[in-house]
Short mmCIF file of C-alpha atoms in Angstrom, two decimals:
data_model
loop_
_atom_site.label_atom_id
_atom_site.label_comp_id
_atom_site.label_asym_id
_atom_site.label_seq_id
_atom_site.Cartn_x
_atom_site.Cartn_y
_atom_site.Cartn_z
CA MET A 1 83.20 90.69 48.59
CA LEU A 2 86.97 90.30 48.98
CA GLN A 3 87.63 93.88 47.95
CA GLU A 4 84.99 95.18 50.38
CA GLN A 5 86.60 93.28 53.27
CA LEU A 6 90.01 94.64 52.39
CA GLU A 7 88.61 98.17 52.33
CA GLN A 8 87.07 97.55 55.77
CA LEU A 9 90.40 96.28 57.06
CA ALA A 10 92.11 99.46 55.96
CA ARG A 11 89.79 101.49 58.20
CA ILE A 12 90.45 99.48 61.38
CA ARG A 13 93.27 100.63 63.66
CA GLU A 14 93.15 98.34 66.69
CA PRO A 15 95.67 95.46 66.43
CA GLU A 16 93.29 92.93 68.01
CA SER A 17 90.55 93.80 65.57
CA ARG A 18 92.95 93.62 62.68
CA SER A 19 94.11 90.15 63.72
CA LYS A 20 90.54 88.95 64.03
CA LEU A 21 89.55 90.35 60.65
CA ILE A 22 92.69 88.93 59.01
CA ARG A 23 91.79 85.48 60.32
CA THR A 24 88.27 85.81 58.98
CA LEU A 25 89.54 87.13 55.69
CA VAL A 26 92.15 84.40 55.34
CA GLY A 27 89.51 81.77 56.00
CA GLU A 28 87.24 83.08 53.27
CA TYR A 29 90.11 83.70 50.86
CA ALA A 30 91.44 80.15 51.32
CA ARG A 31 88.03 78.47 51.17
CA SER A 32 87.07 79.97 47.82
CA GLU A 33 88.65 77.05 45.96
CA GLU A 34 86.19 77.34 43.08
CA HIS A 35 87.52 80.82 42.39
CA GLN A 36 91.15 81.20 41.37
CA PRO A 37 92.22 84.67 42.53
CA SER A 38 93.54 87.02 39.89
CA GLU A 39 97.02 88.45 40.08
CA MET A 40 95.53 91.72 41.28
CA GLU A 41 93.62 89.96 44.06
CA ARG A 42 96.78 88.10 45.15
CA GLU A 43 98.73 91.33 45.29
CA LEU A 44 95.91 93.19 47.06
CA PHE A 45 95.44 90.50 49.70
CA SER A 46 99.15 89.99 50.28
CA GLY A 47 99.86 93.72 50.31
CA ILE A 48 97.28 94.39 53.01
CA VAL A 49 98.56 91.48 55.13
CA LEU A 50 102.13 92.73 54.82
CA THR A 51 101.05 96.23 55.80
CA VAL A 52 99.68 95.04 59.14
CA PHE A 53 101.85 91.94 59.57
CA ASN A 54 103.82 93.21 62.56
CA GLN A 55 100.52 93.92 64.38
CA LEU A 56 99.11 90.42 63.87
CA ASP A 57 99.01 88.05 66.81
CA ARG A 58 100.44 84.54 66.56
CA GLU A 59 97.03 82.99 65.95
CA ALA A 60 96.53 85.15 62.88
CA ARG A 61 99.98 84.31 61.55
CA TYR A 62 99.33 80.63 62.19
CA GLU A 63 96.09 80.89 60.21
CA LEU A 64 98.02 82.36 57.30
CA VAL A 65 100.53 79.55 57.32
CA VAL A 66 98.08 76.67 57.74
CA ARG A 67 95.72 77.84 55.01
CA LEU A 68 98.02 79.44 52.46
CA ALA A 69 101.62 78.22 52.92
CA LYS A 70 101.34 75.46 50.31
CA THR A 71 99.30 77.45 47.78
CA ASP A 72 100.05 79.99 45.06
CA ARG A 73 97.45 82.38 46.44
CA ILE A 74 100.00 84.74 47.99
CA VAL A 75 102.84 86.69 46.43
CA SER A 76 106.51 85.91 46.96
CA GLU A 77 107.05 88.86 49.27
CA LEU A 78 104.51 87.49 51.77
CA ALA A 79 105.88 83.94 51.48
CA ASP A 80 109.39 85.26 52.16
CA ARG A 81 108.10 87.16 55.19
CA LEU A 82 106.38 84.08 56.59
CA ALA A 83 109.62 82.12 56.14
CA GLN A 84 111.30 84.52 58.58
CA GLU A 85 109.01 83.43 61.43
CA ASP A 86 110.15 80.88 64.01
CA TYR A 87 110.46 77.32 62.78
CA GLU A 88 107.11 76.13 64.14
CA LEU A 89 105.35 78.68 61.96
CA SER A 90 107.66 78.79 58.98
CA GLU A 91 108.28 75.07 58.36
CA PRO A 92 105.41 74.51 55.84
CA VAL A 93 106.39 77.63 53.92
CA ILE A 94 110.08 76.74 53.75
CA GLU A 95 109.50 73.14 52.72
CA CYS A 96 106.44 73.44 50.47
CA SER A 97 105.54 76.97 49.38
CA PRO A 98 105.69 77.39 45.59
CA MET A 99 105.82 81.17 46.09
CA ILE A 100 108.91 81.61 48.25
CA SER A 101 111.59 83.32 46.18
CA GLN A 102 115.08 82.06 45.40
CA ASN A 103 116.43 85.09 47.27
CA GLY A 104 114.32 84.10 50.26
CA LEU A 105 115.70 80.57 50.12
CA MET A 106 119.26 81.86 49.83
CA ARG A 107 118.80 83.99 52.95
CA ILE A 108 117.77 80.86 54.86
CA ALA A 109 120.72 78.91 53.46
CA GLN A 110 123.10 81.64 54.56
CA ALA A 111 121.69 82.62 57.94
CA GLY A 112 118.79 80.35 58.88
CA GLY A 113 118.86 77.82 61.67
CA ASN A 114 119.73 74.22 60.96
CA ASP A 115 116.09 73.16 61.33
CA LYS A 116 115.07 75.58 58.57
CA ARG A 117 117.93 74.47 56.34
CA LEU A 118 116.92 70.85 56.84
CA SER A 119 113.35 71.58 55.71
CA MET A 120 114.63 73.54 52.74
CA ALA A 121 116.94 70.70 51.68
CA ARG A 122 113.85 68.63 50.80
CA ARG A 123 112.51 71.12 48.22
CA ALA A 124 112.34 70.28 44.51
CA ASP A 125 113.33 73.73 43.23
CA LEU A 126 116.79 74.24 44.72
CA SER A 127 119.50 75.78 42.56
CA GLU A 128 123.13 74.65 42.47
CA LYS A 129 124.12 77.92 44.15
CA ILE A 130 121.74 77.32 47.06
CA CYS A 131 122.91 73.70 47.39
CA ASP A 132 126.53 74.91 47.45
CA THR A 133 125.71 77.27 50.31
CA LEU A 134 123.87 74.56 52.24
CA ILE A 135 126.80 72.18 51.81
CA ALA A 136 129.25 74.80 53.04
CA ARG A 137 127.27 76.14 56.00
CA SER A 138 125.03 73.38 57.31
CA SER A 139 125.45 70.45 59.65
CA ARG A 140 125.78 67.04 58.08
CA ASP A 141 122.14 66.00 58.48
CA VAL A 142 121.31 68.75 55.96
CA VAL A 143 123.98 67.43 53.58
CA HIS A 144 122.50 63.93 53.97
CA ALA A 145 119.03 65.32 53.16
CA LEU A 146 120.37 66.97 50.01
CA LEU A 147 121.94 63.71 48.88
CA ASP A 148 118.62 61.98 49.56
CA ASN A 149 116.67 64.59 47.56
CA PRO A 150 116.55 63.39 43.93
CA ALA A 151 115.79 66.93 42.74
CA ALA A 152 118.77 68.57 44.45
CA PRO A 153 121.43 69.56 41.88
CA PHE A 154 125.14 69.33 42.71
CA SER A 155 127.69 71.59 41.08
CA VAL A 156 131.27 70.49 40.47
CA LYS A 157 132.34 72.55 43.49
CA GLY A 158 129.60 71.03 45.61
CA THR A 159 130.62 67.53 44.53
CA LEU A 160 134.27 68.22 45.45
CA ALA A 161 133.15 69.47 48.87
CA LEU A 162 131.20 66.24 49.39
CA LEU A 163 134.31 64.23 48.55
CA ILE A 164 136.34 66.27 51.03
CA PHE A 165 133.78 65.44 53.72
CA ALA A 166 133.73 61.77 52.68
CA ASN A 167 137.49 61.47 53.30
CA THR A 168 136.88 61.73 57.04
CA GLU A 169 133.16 61.02 57.46
CA PRO A 170 131.77 57.56 56.68
CA ASP A 171 128.17 58.81 56.81
CA VAL A 172 128.75 61.17 53.89
CA LEU A 173 130.60 58.38 52.06
CA ALA A 174 127.55 56.15 52.47
CA TRP A 175 125.14 58.81 51.23
CA ILE A 176 127.29 59.47 48.16
CA ALA A 177 127.12 55.75 47.35
CA LYS A 178 123.36 55.68 47.92
CA ARG A 179 122.84 58.71 45.68
CA ALA A 180 125.00 57.23 42.92
CA ILE A 181 122.89 54.05 42.96
CA LYS A 182 119.65 55.98 42.39
CA ASP A 183 120.87 58.92 40.26
CA GLU A 184 122.48 58.12 36.89
CA GLN A 185 123.70 61.68 36.37
CA PHE A 186 125.28 61.79 39.83
CA LEU A 187 126.97 58.45 39.12
CA LYS A 188 128.22 59.79 35.79
CA THR A 189 129.74 62.79 37.59
CA GLN A 190 131.54 60.49 40.04
CA MET A 191 132.88 58.38 37.17
CA GLU A 192 134.11 61.46 35.33
CA ILE A 193 135.95 62.65 38.44
CA LEU A 194 137.38 59.15 38.89
CA GLU A 195 138.76 59.23 35.35
CA THR A 196 140.76 62.36 36.21
CA ASN A 197 142.55 60.45 39.00
CA CYS A 198 141.19 62.89 41.55
CA PRO A 199 142.99 62.26 44.87
CA LEU A 200 139.93 63.43 46.78
CA ILE A 201 137.96 60.26 46.03
CA PRO A 202 138.14 58.02 49.14
CA ALA A 203 139.63 54.59 48.47
CA PRO A 204 136.39 52.67 49.30
CA LEU A 205 134.39 54.86 46.88
CA ARG A 206 137.05 54.48 44.19
CA LYS A 207 136.92 50.70 44.58
CA ALA A 208 133.10 50.67 44.54
CA LEU A 209 132.97 52.80 41.38
CA GLU A 210 135.55 50.64 39.62
CA THR A 211 133.85 47.34 40.54
CA GLY A 212 130.26 48.58 40.33
CA ASP A 213 129.67 47.45 43.92
CA LEU A 214 128.15 50.65 45.32
CA GLU A 215 125.42 48.71 47.09
CA ARG A 216 127.95 47.04 49.37
CA LEU A 217 129.52 50.38 50.28
CA ALA A 218 126.14 51.98 50.96
CA ASN A 219 125.03 49.10 53.18
CA SER A 220 128.31 48.36 54.94
CA ILE A 221 128.22 51.59 56.93
CA LYS A 222 124.49 51.81 57.52
CA ASP A 223 124.53 51.02 61.23
CA LEU A 224 127.82 52.52 62.35
CA PRO A 225 128.33 53.45 66.01
CA ARG A 226 128.18 57.19 66.62
CA ASP A 227 131.50 57.36 68.50
CA GLY A 228 135.06 56.54 67.56
CA GLY A 229 136.59 55.82 64.18
CA ILE A 230 136.07 53.00 61.69
CA GLU A 231 138.06 51.19 59.03
CA LEU A 232 136.78 50.51 55.51
CA ASP A 233 138.84 48.63 52.95
CA GLY A 234 141.95 49.37 54.95
CA VAL A 235 141.19 53.10 55.24
CA LYS A 236 140.65 54.57 58.69
CA TYR A 237 137.99 57.26 59.15
CA SER A 238 137.56 59.55 62.12
CA ARG A 239 134.37 61.21 63.29
CA HIS A 240 135.77 64.63 62.44
CA GLU A 241 133.58 66.93 60.35
CA ALA A 242 135.73 68.67 57.75
CA SER A 243 134.93 72.34 57.41
CA ILE A 244 134.72 74.40 54.24
CA GLN A 245 135.63 78.04 54.68
CA ILE A 246 133.14 80.18 52.80
CA ALA A 247 133.31 83.61 51.21
CA ASN A 248 130.22 85.72 50.53
CA GLY A 249 127.98 82.78 51.32
CA GLU A 250 129.28 80.72 48.40
CA LEU A 251 131.31 77.57 47.97
CA SER A 252 134.19 79.14 46.05
CA PHE A 253 137.37 77.82 44.46
CA ASP A 254 139.32 79.78 47.09
CA ALA A 255 137.29 78.17 49.88
CA ILE A 256 137.92 74.62 48.68
CA LEU A 257 141.61 75.35 48.10
CA ARG A 258 142.04 76.83 51.60
CA THR A 259 140.38 73.74 53.08
CA LEU A 260 142.86 71.51 51.27
CA PHE A 261 145.71 73.66 52.60
CA GLU A 262 144.40 73.23 56.15
CA GLN A 263 144.17 69.47 55.66
CA GLU A 264 147.70 69.36 54.22
CA ARG A 265 146.39 67.77 51.02
CA LEU A 266 149.09 68.89 48.58
CA ASP A 267 148.11 66.17 46.10
CA ALA A 268 144.49 67.35 46.03
CA ALA A 269 145.48 71.03 45.85
CA ILE A 270 147.72 70.32 42.84
CA TRP A 271 144.89 68.37 41.17
CA LEU A 272 142.40 71.20 41.76
CA ILE A 273 144.77 73.93 40.53
CA SER A 274 145.60 71.86 37.45
CA ARG A 275 141.92 71.63 36.48
CA LYS A 276 141.38 75.33 37.13
CA ILE A 277 144.14 76.50 34.76
CA ASN A 278 144.13 73.51 32.38
CA LEU A 279 147.72 72.36 32.96
CA ALA A 280 149.07 68.86 33.54
CA ASP A 281 149.36 67.80 37.18
CA GLU A 282 153.09 67.21 36.71
CA VAL A 283 153.66 70.77 35.49
CA VAL A 284 151.81 72.28 38.43
CA SER A 285 153.51 69.95 40.90
CA ASP A 286 157.01 70.68 39.59
CA THR A 287 156.33 74.43 39.64
CA LEU A 288 154.93 74.54 43.17
CA LYS A 289 157.80 72.43 44.50
CA SER A 290 160.47 74.57 42.83
CA ASP A 291 162.34 77.61 44.17
CA ALA A 292 161.08 79.80 41.30
CA ASP A 293 158.96 82.30 43.23
CA GLY A 294 158.14 84.26 40.08
CA ALA A 295 156.89 81.21 38.21
CA ILE A 296 154.83 80.13 41.21
CA MET A 297 153.23 83.56 41.46
CA ARG A 298 152.38 83.64 37.73
CA LEU A 299 150.84 80.19 37.98
CA MET A 300 148.71 81.14 40.98
CA LEU A 301 147.68 84.40 39.32
CA GLN A 302 146.10 82.29 36.59
CA THR A 303 143.82 80.71 39.18
CA GLY A 304 142.48 84.13 40.20
CA ILE A 305 142.72 83.38 43.92
CA HIS A 306 142.54 86.18 46.48
CA GLU A 307 145.71 87.52 48.07
CA LYS A 308 144.70 85.98 51.42
CA THR A 309 144.36 82.57 49.78
CA TYR A 310 147.78 83.08 48.20
CA ARG A 311 149.22 83.83 51.64
CA ASP A 312 147.64 80.66 53.05
CA PHE A 313 149.07 78.74 50.10
CA LEU A 314 152.59 80.05 50.77
CA LYS A 315 152.32 79.11 54.44
CA ALA A 316 151.09 75.63 53.58
CA ARG A 317 153.79 75.23 50.93
CA SER A 318 156.45 76.15 53.47
CA GLY A 319 155.19 73.37 55.70
CA TRP A 320 154.97 70.83 52.88
CA LEU A 321 158.52 71.53 51.67
CA ASP A 322 160.08 72.50 55.01
CA ARG A 323 160.90 76.00 53.78
CA SER A 324 161.30 79.26 55.69
CA THR A 325 158.28 81.58 55.95
CA ARG A 326 160.33 84.79 56.17
CA SER A 327 159.75 85.81 52.55
CA ILE A 328 155.95 85.33 52.64
CA PRO A 329 154.97 88.98 53.44
CA GLU A 330 157.07 90.28 50.52
CA LEU A 331 155.73 87.64 48.13
CA VAL A 332 152.14 88.45 49.11
CA MET A 333 152.77 92.16 48.47
CA ARG A 334 154.08 91.32 45.01
CA TYR A 335 151.06 89.13 44.33
CA LYS A 336 148.71 91.85 45.54
CA ALA A 337 150.38 94.41 43.26
CA GLU A 338 149.96 92.09 40.27
CA LEU A 339 146.28 91.58 41.08
CA ARG A 340 145.83 95.35 40.83
CA ASN A 341 147.75 95.54 37.58
CA PRO A 342 145.38 96.47 34.71
CA ARG A 343 147.21 93.95 32.52
CA TYR A 344 146.13 91.18 34.89
CA TYR A 345 142.45 92.10 34.55
CA SER A 346 142.69 92.24 30.74
CA GLN A 347 144.26 88.77 30.74
CA GLN A 348 141.51 87.45 33.01
CA LEU A 349 138.81 88.87 30.75
CA ALA A 350 140.49 87.37 27.69
CA ALA A 351 140.56 83.96 29.38
CA GLN A 352 136.82 84.02 30.13
#
């Protein structure tokens, strides 16, 4: 029966008729719960719908979403296409569809509206890469939803970004505490970062981790006013949302480092660089504060940062140490030349 209807659909040319038949076909296809469609039937049904999708009226598209969005009866290509519709139509697909692809989710994380990102943040199948992109590109309600989603995984880079936010945003600080209470692995990650003396950990969170009093931190900022700053354990917080500059849709080492430069966090930049190249904080600090331009360049080459990030670093360093910026263009040219040196690439490959 299904195959006969699909063959009939292929012979109809009028858009209105196609929409009507698609609605009828979707109804029958979705109602046949006693029959699990074969892979061929899924592909045949989805392929025909995709062929005429642009000719379907909103009612037909709505029928597709209502009946099939939360099922595995369509192929990923159709689920991804439905996710591109406006939010009213696409919400069930984005939040619940088991068939939407990881590439489809990444496209939403990179370029979707905040409402779509918020729905996606509640899914149970998010990857660390997608979570990184959501953290970097979304408004804070999406970040809060990720922290509230027990299935959302957080990479080391994503965790560092959350700590950067928490240094100026009490809401994020509260959600980190709440997540650590419920998620043993997340708490373990926070404790491991604490043991490295990471300067990015806000003082109230550090104290709560050391004393085991996360509950107090989570509850103490539950009903904060939406305007103005606050003070927690002697630390003042503004309502500023820290930004993370992103490259290629990802939360990269360069992006986090540039953010620390912008925030004039030399201590945190030194800590991050030290972990990247496995050197003691004191060694990195002494090198970056010295006048040895060659040694500084060799150290930063080990991090693999882009020439633009190196330029931003030199500008920030000049401000930190009250140095002239006149030599920056020449130093960047030297750095750029070293990046293109075949010896540099062989060293990078050997280090991997």
